[in-house]
PQR file with spaces between the fields and no chain letter, atoms N, CA, C, O and H, PARSE charges and radii, in Angstrom:
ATOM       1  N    UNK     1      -1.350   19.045    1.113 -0.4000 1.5000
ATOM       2  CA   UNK     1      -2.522   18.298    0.710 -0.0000 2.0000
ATOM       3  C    UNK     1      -3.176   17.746    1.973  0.5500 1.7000
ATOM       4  O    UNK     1      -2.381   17.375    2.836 -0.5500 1.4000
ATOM       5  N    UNK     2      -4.188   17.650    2.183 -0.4000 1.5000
ATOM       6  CA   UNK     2      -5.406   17.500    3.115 -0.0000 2.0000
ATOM       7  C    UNK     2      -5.372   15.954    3.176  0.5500 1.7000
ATOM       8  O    UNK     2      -4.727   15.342    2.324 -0.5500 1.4000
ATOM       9  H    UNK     2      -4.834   17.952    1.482  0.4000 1.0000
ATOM      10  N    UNK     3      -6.257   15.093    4.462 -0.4000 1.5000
ATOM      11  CA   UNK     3      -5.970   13.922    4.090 -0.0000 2.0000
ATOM      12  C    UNK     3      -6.995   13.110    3.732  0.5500 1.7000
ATOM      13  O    UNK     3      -7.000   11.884    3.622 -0.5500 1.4000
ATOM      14  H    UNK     3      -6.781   15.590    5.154  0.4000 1.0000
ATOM      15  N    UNK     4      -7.976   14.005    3.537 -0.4000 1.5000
ATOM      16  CA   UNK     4      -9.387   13.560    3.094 -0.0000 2.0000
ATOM      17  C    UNK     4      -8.862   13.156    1.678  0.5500 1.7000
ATOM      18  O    UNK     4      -8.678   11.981    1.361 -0.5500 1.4000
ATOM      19  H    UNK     4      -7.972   15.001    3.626  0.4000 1.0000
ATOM      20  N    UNK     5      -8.610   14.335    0.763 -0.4000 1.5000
ATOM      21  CA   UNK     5      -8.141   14.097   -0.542 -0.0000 2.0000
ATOM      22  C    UNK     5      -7.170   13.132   -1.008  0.5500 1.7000
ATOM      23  O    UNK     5      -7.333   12.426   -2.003 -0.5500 1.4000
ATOM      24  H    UNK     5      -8.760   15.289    1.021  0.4000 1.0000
ATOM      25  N    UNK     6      -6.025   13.123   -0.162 -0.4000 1.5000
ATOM      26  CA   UNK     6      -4.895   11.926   -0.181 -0.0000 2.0000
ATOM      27  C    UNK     6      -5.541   10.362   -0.611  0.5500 1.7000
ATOM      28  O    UNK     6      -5.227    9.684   -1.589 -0.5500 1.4000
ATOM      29  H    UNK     6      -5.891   13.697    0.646  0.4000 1.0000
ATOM      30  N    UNK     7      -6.596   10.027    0.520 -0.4000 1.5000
ATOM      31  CA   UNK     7      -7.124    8.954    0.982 -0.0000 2.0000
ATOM      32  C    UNK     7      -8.375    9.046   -0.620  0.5500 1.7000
ATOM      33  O    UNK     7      -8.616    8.064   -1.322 -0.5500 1.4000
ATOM      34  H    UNK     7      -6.850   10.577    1.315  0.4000 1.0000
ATOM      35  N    UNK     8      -8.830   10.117   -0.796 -0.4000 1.5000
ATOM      36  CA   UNK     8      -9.840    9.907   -2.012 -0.0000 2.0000
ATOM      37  C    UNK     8      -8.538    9.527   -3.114  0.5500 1.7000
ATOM      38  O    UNK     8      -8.700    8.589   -3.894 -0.5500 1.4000
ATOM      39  H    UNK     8      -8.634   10.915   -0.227  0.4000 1.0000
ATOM      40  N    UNK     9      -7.521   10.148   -3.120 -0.4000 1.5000
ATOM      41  CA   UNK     9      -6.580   10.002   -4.110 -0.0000 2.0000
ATOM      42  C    UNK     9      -6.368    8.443   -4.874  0.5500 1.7000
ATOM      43  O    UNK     9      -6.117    8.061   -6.017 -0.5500 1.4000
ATOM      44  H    UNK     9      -7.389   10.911   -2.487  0.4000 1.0000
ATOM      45  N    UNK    10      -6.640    7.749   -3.447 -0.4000 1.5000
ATOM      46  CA   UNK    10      -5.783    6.459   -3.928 -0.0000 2.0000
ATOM      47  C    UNK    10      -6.727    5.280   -3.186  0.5500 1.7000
ATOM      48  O    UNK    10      -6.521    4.094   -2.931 -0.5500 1.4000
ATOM      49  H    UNK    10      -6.844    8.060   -2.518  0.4000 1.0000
ATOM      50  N    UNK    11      -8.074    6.355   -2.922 -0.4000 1.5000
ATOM      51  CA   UNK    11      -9.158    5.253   -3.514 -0.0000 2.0000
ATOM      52  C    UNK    11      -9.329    4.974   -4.917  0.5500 1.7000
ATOM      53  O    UNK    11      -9.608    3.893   -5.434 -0.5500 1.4000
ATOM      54  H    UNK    11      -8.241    7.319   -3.128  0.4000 1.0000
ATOM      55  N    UNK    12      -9.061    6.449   -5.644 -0.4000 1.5000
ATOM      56  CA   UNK    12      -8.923    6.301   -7.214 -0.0000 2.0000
ATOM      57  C    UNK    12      -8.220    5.531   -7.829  0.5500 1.7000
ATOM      58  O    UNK    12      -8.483    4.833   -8.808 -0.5500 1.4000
ATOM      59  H    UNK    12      -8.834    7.328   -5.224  0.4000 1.0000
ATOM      60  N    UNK    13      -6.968    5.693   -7.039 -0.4000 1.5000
ATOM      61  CA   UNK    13      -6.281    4.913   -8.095 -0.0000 2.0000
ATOM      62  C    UNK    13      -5.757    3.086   -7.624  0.5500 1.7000
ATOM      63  O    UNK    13      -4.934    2.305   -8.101 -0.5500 1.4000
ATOM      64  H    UNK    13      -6.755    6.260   -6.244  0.4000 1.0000
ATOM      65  N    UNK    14      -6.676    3.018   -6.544 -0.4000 1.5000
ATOM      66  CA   UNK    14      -6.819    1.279   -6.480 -0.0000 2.0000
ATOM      67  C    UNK    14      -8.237    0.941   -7.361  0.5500 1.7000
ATOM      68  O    UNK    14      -8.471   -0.210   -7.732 -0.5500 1.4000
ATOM      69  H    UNK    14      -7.345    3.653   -6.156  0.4000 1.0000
ATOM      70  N    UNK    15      -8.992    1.874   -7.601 -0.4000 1.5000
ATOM      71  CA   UNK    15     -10.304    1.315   -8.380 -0.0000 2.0000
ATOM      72  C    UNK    15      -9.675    1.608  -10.032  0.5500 1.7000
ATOM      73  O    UNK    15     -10.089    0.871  -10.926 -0.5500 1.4000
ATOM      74  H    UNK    15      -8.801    2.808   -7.300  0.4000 1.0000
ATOM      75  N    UNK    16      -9.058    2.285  -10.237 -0.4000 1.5000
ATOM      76  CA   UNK    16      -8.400    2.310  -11.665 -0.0000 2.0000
ATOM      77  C    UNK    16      -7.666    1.077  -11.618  0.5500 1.7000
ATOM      78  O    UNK    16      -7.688    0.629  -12.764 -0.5500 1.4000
ATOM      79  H    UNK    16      -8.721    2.884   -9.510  0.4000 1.0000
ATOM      80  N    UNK    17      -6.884    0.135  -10.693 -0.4000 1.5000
ATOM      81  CA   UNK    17      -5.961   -0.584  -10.873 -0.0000 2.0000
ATOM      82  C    UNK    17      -6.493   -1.891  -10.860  0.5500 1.7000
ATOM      83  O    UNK    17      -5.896   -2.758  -11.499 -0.5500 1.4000
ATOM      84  H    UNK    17      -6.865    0.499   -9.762  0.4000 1.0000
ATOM      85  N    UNK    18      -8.021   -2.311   -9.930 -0.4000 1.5000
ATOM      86  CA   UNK    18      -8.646   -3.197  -10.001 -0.0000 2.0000
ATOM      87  C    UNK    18      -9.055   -3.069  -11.091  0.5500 1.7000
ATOM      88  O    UNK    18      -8.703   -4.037  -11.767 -0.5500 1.4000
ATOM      89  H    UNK    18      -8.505   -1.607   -9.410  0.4000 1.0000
ATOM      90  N    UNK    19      -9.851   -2.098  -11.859 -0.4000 1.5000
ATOM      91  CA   UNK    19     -10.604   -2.308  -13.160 -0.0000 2.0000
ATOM      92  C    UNK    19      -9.607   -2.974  -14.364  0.5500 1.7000
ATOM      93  O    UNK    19     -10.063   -3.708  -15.240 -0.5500 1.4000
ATOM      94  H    UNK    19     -10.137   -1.312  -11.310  0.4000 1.0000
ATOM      95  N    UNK    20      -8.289   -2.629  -14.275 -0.4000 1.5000
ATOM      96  CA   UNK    20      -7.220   -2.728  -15.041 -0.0000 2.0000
ATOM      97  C    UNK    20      -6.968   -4.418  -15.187  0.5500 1.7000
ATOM      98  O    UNK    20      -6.618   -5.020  -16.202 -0.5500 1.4000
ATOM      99  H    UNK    20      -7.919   -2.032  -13.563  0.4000 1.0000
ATOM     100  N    UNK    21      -7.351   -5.142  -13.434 -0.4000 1.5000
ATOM     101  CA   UNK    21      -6.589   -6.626  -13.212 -0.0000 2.0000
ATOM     102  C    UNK    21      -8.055   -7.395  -14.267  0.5500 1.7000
ATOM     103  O    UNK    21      -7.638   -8.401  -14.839 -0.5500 1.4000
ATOM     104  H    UNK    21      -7.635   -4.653  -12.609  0.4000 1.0000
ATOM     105  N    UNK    22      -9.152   -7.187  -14.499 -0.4000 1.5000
ATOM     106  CA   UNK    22      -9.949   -7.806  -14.705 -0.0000 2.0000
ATOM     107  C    UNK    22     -10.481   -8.666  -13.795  0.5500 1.7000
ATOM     108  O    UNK    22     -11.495   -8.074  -13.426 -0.5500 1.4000
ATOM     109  H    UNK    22      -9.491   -6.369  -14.034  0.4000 1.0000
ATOM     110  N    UNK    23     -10.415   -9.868  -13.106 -0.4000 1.5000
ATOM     111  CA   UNK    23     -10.688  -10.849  -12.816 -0.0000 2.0000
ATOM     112  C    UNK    23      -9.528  -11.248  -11.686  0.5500 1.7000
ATOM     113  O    UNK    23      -8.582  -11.738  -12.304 -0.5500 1.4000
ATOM     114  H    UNK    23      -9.592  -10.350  -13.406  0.4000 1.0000
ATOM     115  N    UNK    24      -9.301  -11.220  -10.483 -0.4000 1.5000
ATOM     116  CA   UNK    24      -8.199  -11.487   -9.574 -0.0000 2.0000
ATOM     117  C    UNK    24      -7.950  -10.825   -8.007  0.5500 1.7000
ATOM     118  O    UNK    24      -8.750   -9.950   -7.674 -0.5500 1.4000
ATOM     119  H    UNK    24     -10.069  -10.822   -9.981  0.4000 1.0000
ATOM     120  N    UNK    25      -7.284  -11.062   -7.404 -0.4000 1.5000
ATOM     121  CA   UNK    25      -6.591  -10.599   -6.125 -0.0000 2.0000
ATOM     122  C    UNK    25      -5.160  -10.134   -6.523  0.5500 1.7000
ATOM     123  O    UNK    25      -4.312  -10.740   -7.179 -0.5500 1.4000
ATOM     124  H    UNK    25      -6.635  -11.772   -7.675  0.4000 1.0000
ATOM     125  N    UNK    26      -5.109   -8.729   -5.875 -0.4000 1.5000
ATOM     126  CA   UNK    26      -3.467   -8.327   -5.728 -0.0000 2.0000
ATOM     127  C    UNK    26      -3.113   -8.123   -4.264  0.5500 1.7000
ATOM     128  O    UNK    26      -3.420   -7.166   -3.554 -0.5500 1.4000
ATOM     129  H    UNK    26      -5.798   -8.237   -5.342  0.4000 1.0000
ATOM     130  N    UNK    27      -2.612   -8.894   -4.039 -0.4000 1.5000
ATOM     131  CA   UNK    27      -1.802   -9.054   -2.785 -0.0000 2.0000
ATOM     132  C    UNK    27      -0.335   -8.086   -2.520  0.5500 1.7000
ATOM     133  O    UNK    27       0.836   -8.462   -2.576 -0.5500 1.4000
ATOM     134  H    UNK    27      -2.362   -9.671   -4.616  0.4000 1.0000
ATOM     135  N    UNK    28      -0.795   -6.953   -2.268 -0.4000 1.5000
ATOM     136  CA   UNK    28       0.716   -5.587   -2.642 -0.0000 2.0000
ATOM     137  C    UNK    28       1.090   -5.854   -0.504  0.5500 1.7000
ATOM     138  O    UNK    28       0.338   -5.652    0.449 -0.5500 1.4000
ATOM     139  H    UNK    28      -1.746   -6.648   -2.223  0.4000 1.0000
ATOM     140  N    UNK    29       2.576   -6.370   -0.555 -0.4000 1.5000
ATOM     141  CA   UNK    29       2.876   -5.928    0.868 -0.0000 2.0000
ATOM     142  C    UNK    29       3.661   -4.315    0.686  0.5500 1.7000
ATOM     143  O    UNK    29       4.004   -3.829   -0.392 -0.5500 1.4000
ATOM     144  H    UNK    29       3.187   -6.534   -1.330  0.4000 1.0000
ATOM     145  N    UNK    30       3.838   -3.620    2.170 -0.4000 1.5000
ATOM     146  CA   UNK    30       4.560   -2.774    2.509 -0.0000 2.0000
ATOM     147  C    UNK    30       6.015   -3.281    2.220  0.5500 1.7000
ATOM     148  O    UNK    30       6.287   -4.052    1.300 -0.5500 1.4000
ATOM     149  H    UNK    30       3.560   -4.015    3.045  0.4000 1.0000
ATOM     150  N    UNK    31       6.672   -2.903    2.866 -0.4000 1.5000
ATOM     151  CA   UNK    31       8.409   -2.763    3.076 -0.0000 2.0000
ATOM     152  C    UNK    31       8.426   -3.313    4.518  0.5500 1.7000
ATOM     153  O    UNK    31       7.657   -2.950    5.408 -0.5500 1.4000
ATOM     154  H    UNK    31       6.451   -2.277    3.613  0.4000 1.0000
ATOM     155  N    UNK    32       9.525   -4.354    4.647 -0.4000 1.5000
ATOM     156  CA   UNK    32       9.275   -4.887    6.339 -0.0000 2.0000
ATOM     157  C    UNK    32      10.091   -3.900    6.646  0.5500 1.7000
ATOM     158  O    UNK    32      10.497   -3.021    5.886 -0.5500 1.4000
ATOM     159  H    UNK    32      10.149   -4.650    3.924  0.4000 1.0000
ATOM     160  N    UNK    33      10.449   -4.121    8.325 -0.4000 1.5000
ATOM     161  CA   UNK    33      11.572   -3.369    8.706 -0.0000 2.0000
ATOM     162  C    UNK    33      12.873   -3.862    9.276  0.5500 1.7000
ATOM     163  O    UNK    33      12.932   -4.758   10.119 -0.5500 1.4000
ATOM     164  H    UNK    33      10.119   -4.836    8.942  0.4000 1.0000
ATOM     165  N    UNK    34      13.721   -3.349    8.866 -0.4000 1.5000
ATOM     166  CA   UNK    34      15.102   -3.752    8.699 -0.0000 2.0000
ATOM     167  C    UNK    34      16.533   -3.447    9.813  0.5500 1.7000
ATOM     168  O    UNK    34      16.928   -2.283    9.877 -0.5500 1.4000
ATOM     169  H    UNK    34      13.673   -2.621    8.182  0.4000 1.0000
ATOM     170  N    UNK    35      17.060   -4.233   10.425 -0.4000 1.5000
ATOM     171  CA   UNK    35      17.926   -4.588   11.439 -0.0000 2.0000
ATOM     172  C    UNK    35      18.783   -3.818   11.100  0.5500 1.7000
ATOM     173  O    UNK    35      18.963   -3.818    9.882 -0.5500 1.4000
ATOM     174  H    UNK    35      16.740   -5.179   10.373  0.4000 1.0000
ATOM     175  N    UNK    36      19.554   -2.985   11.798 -0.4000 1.5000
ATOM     176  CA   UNK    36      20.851   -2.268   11.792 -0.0000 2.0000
ATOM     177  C    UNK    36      21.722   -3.497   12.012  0.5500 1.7000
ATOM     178  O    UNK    36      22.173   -4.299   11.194 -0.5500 1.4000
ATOM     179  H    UNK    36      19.408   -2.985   12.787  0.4000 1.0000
ATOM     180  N    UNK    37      21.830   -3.434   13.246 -0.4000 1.5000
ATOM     181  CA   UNK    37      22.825   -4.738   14.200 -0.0000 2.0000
ATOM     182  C    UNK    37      21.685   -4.862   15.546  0.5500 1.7000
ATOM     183  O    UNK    37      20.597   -4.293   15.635 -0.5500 1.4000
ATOM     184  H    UNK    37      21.463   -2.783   13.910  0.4000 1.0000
ATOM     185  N    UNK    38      22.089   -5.447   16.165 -0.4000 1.5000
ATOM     186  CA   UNK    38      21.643   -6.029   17.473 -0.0000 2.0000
ATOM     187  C    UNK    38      20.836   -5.589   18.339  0.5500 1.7000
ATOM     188  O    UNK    38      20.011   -6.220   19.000 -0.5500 1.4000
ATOM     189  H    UNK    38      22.972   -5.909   16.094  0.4000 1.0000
ATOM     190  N    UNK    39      21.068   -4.509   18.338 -0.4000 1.5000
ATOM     191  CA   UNK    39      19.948   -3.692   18.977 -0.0000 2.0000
ATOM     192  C    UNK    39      19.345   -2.000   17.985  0.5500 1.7000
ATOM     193  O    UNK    39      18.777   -1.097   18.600 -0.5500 1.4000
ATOM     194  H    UNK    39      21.738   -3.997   17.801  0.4000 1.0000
ATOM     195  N    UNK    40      19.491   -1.956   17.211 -0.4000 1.5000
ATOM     196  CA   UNK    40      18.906   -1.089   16.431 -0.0000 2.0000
ATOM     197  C    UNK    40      18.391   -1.282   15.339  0.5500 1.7000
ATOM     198  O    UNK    40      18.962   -2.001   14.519 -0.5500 1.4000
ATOM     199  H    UNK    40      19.953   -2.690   16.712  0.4000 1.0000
ATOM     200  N    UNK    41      17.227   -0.704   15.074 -0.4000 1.5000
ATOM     201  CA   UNK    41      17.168   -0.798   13.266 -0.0000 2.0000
ATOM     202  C    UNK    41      17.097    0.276   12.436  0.5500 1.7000
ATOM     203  O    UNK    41      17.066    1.365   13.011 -0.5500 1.4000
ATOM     204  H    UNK    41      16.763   -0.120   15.741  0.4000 1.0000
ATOM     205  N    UNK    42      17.057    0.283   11.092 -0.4000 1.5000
ATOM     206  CA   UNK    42      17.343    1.223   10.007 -0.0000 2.0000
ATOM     207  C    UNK    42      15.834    2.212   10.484  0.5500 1.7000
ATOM     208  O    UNK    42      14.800    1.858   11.051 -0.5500 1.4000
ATOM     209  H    UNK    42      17.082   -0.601   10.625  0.4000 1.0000
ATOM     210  N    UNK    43      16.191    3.279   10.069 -0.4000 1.5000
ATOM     211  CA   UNK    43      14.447    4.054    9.958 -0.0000 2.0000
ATOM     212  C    UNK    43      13.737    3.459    8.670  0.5500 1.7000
ATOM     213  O    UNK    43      13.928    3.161    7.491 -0.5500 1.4000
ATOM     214  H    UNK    43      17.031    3.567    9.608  0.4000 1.0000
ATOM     215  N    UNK    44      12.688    3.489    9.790 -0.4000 1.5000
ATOM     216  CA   UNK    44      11.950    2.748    8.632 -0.0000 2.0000
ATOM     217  C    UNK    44      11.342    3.440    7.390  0.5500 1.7000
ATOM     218  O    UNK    44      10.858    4.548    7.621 -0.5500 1.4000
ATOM     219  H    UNK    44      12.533    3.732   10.747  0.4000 1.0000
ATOM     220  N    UNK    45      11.296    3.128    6.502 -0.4000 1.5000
ATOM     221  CA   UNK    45      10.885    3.753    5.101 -0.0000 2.0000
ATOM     222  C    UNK    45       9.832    2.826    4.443  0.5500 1.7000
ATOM     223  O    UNK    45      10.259    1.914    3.736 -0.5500 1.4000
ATOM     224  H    UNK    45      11.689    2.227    6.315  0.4000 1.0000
ATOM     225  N    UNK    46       9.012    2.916    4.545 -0.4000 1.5000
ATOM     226  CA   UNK    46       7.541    2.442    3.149 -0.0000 2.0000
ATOM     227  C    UNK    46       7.558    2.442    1.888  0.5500 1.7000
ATOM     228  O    UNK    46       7.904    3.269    1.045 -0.5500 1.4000
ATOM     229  H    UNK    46       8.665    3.657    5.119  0.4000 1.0000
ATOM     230  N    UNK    47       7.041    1.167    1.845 -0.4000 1.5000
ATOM     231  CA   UNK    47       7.544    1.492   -0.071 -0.0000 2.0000
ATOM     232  C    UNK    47       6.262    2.474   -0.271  0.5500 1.7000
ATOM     233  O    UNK    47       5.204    2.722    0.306 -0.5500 1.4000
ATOM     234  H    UNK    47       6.759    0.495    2.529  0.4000 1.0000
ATOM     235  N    UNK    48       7.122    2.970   -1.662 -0.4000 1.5000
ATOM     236  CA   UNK    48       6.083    3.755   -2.422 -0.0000 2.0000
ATOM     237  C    UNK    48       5.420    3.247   -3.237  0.5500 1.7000
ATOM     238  O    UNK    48       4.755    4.169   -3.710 -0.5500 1.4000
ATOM     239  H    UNK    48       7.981    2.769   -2.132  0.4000 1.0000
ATOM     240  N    UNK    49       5.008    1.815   -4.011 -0.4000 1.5000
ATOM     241  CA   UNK    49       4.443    1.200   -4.687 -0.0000 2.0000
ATOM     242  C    UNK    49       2.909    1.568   -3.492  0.5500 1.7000
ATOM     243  O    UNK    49       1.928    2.286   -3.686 -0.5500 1.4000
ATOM     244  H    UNK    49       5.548    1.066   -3.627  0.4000 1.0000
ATOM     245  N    UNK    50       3.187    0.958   -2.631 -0.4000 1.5000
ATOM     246  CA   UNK    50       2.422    0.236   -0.637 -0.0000 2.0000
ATOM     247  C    UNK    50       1.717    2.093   -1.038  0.5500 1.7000
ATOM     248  O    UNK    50       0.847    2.239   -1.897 -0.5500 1.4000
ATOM     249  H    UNK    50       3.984    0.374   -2.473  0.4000 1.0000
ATOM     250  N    UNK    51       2.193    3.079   -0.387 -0.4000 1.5000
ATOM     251  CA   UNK    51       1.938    4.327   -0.364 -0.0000 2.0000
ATOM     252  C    UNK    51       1.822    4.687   -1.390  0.5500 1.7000
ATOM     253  O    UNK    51       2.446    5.748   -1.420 -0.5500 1.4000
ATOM     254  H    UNK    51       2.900    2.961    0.311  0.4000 1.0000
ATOM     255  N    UNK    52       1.368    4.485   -2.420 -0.4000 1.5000
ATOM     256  CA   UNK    52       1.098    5.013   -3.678 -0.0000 2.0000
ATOM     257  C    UNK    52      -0.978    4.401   -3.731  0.5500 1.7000
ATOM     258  O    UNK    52      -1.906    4.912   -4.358 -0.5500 1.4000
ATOM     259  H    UNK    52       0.860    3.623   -2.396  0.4000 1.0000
ATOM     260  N    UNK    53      -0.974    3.528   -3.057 -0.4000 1.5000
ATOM     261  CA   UNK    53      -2.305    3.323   -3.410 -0.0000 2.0000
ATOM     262  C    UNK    53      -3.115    3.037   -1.962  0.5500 1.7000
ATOM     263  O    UNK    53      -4.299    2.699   -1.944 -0.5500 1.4000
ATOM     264  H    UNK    53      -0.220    3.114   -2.548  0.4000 1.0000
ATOM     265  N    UNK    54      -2.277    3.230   -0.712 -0.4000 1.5000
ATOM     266  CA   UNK    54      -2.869    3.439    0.339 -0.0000 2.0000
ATOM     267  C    UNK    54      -2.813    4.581    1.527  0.5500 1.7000
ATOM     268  O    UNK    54      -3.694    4.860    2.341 -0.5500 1.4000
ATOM     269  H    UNK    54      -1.315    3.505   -0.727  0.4000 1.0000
ATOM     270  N    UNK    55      -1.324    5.230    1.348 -0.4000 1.5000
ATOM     271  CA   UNK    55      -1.677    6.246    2.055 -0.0000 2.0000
ATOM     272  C    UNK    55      -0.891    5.609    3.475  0.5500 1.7000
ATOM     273  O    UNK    55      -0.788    6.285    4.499 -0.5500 1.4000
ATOM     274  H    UNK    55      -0.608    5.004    0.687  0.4000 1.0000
ATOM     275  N    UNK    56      -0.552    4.708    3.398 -0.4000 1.5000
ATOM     276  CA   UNK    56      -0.850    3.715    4.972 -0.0000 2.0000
ATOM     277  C    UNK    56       1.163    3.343    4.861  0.5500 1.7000
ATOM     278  O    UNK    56       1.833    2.557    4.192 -0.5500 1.4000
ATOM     279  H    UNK    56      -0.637    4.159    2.566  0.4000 1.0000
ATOM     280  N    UNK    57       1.592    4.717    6.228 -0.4000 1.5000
ATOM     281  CA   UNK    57       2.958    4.524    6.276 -0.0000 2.0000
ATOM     282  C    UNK    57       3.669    3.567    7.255  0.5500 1.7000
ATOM     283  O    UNK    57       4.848    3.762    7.554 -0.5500 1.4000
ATOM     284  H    UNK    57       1.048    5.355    6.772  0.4000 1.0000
ATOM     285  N    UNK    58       2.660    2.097    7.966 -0.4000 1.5000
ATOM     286  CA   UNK    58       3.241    2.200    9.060 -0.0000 2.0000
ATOM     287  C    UNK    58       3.463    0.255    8.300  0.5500 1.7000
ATOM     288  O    UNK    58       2.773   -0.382    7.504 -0.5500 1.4000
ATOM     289  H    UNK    58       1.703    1.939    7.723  0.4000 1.0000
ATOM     290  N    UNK    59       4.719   -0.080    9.046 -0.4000 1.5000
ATOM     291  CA   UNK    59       4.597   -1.346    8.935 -0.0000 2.0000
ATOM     292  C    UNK    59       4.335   -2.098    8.781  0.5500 1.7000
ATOM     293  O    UNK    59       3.193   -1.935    8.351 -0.5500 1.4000
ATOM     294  H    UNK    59       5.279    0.437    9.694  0.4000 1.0000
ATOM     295  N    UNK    60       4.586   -3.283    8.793 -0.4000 1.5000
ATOM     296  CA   UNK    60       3.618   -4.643    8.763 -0.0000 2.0000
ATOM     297  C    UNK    60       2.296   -4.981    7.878  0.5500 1.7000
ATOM     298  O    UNK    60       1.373   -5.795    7.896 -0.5500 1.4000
ATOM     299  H    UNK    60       5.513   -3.416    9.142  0.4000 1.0000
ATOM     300  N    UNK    61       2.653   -4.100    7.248 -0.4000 1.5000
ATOM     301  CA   UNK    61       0.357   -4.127    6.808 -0.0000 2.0000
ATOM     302  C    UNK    61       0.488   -4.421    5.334  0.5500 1.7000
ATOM     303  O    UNK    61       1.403   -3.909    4.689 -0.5500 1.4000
ATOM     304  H    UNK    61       3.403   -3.439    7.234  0.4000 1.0000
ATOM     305  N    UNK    62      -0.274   -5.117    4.854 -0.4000 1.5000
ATOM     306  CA   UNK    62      -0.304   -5.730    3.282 -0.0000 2.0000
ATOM     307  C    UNK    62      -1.868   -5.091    2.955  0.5500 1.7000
ATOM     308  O    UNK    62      -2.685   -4.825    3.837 -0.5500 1.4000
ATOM     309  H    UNK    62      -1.018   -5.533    5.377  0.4000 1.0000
ATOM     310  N    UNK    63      -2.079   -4.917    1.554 -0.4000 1.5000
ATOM     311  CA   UNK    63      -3.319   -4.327    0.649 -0.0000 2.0000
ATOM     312  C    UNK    63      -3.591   -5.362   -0.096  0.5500 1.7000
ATOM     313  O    UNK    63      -2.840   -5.680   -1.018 -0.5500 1.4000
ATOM     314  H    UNK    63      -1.416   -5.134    0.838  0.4000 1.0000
ATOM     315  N    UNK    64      -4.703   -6.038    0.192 -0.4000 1.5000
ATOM     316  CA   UNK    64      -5.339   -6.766   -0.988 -0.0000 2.0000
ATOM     317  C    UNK    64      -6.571   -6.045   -1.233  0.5500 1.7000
ATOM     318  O    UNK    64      -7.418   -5.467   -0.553 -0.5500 1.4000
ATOM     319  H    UNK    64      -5.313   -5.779    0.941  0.4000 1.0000
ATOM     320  N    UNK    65      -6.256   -6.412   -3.038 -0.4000 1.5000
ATOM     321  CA   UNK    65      -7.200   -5.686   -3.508 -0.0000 2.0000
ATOM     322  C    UNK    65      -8.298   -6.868   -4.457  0.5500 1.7000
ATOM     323  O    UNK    65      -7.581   -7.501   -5.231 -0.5500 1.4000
ATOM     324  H    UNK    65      -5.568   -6.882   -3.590  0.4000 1.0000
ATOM     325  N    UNK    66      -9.185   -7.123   -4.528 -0.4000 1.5000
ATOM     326  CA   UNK    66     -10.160   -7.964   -5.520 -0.0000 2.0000
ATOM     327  C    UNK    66     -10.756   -7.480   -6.290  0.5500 1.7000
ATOM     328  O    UNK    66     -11.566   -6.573   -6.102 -0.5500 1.4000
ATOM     329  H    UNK    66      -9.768   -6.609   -3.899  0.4000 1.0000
ATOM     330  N    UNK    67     -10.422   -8.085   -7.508 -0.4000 1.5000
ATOM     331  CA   UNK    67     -10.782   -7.644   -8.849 -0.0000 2.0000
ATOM     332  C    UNK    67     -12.150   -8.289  -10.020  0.5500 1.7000
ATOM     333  O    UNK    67     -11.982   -9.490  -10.229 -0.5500 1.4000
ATOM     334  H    UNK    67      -9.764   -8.823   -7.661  0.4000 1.0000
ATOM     335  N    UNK    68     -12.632   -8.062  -10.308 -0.4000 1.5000
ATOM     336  CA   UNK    68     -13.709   -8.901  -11.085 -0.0000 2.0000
ATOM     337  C    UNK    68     -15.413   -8.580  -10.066  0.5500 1.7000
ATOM     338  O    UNK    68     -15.536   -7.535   -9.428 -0.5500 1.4000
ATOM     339  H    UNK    68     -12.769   -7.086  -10.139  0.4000 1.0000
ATOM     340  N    UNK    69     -16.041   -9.175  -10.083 -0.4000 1.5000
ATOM     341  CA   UNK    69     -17.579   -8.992   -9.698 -0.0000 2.0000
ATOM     342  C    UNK    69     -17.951   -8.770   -9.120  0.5500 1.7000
ATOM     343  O    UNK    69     -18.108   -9.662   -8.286 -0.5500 1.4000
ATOM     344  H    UNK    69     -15.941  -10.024  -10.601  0.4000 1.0000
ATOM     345  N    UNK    70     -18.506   -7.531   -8.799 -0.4000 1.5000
ATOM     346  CA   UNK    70     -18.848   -6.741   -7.771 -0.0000 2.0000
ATOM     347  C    UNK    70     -20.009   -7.738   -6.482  0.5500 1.7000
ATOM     348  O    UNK    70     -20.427   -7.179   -5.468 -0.5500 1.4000
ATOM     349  H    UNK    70     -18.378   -6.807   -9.477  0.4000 1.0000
């Protein structure tokens, strides 16, 4: 899959999910990243909730979305 389409993908389906909240903010974070021991950490993995409506695999980054009046 192309990433033009990806990115149209889940423009769709954050405007399906705003229309859904009515009236509000959704504040969706990623997955932080997680400490092995002392000097290493786990590979990092993204949630798929996070990647399900942004596409966006990298750390740190939260999606708010606003709902109600254009």
């Amino acid at each position: 899959m192309d990433t033009t389409s990806n990115l149209s993908r889940c423009a769709e389906r954050r405007h399906a999910l705003q229309s859904r909240m009515g009236k509000g903010i959704a504040i969706i974070p990623t997955a932080p990243e997680r400490v092995r021991n002392r000097d290493s950490d786990y590979l990092y993995r993204f949630d798929s909730y996070f990647y399900y409506l942004s596409a966006f695999p990298e750390p740190e980054a939260v999606l708010v979305l606003l709902a109600g009046e254009e």
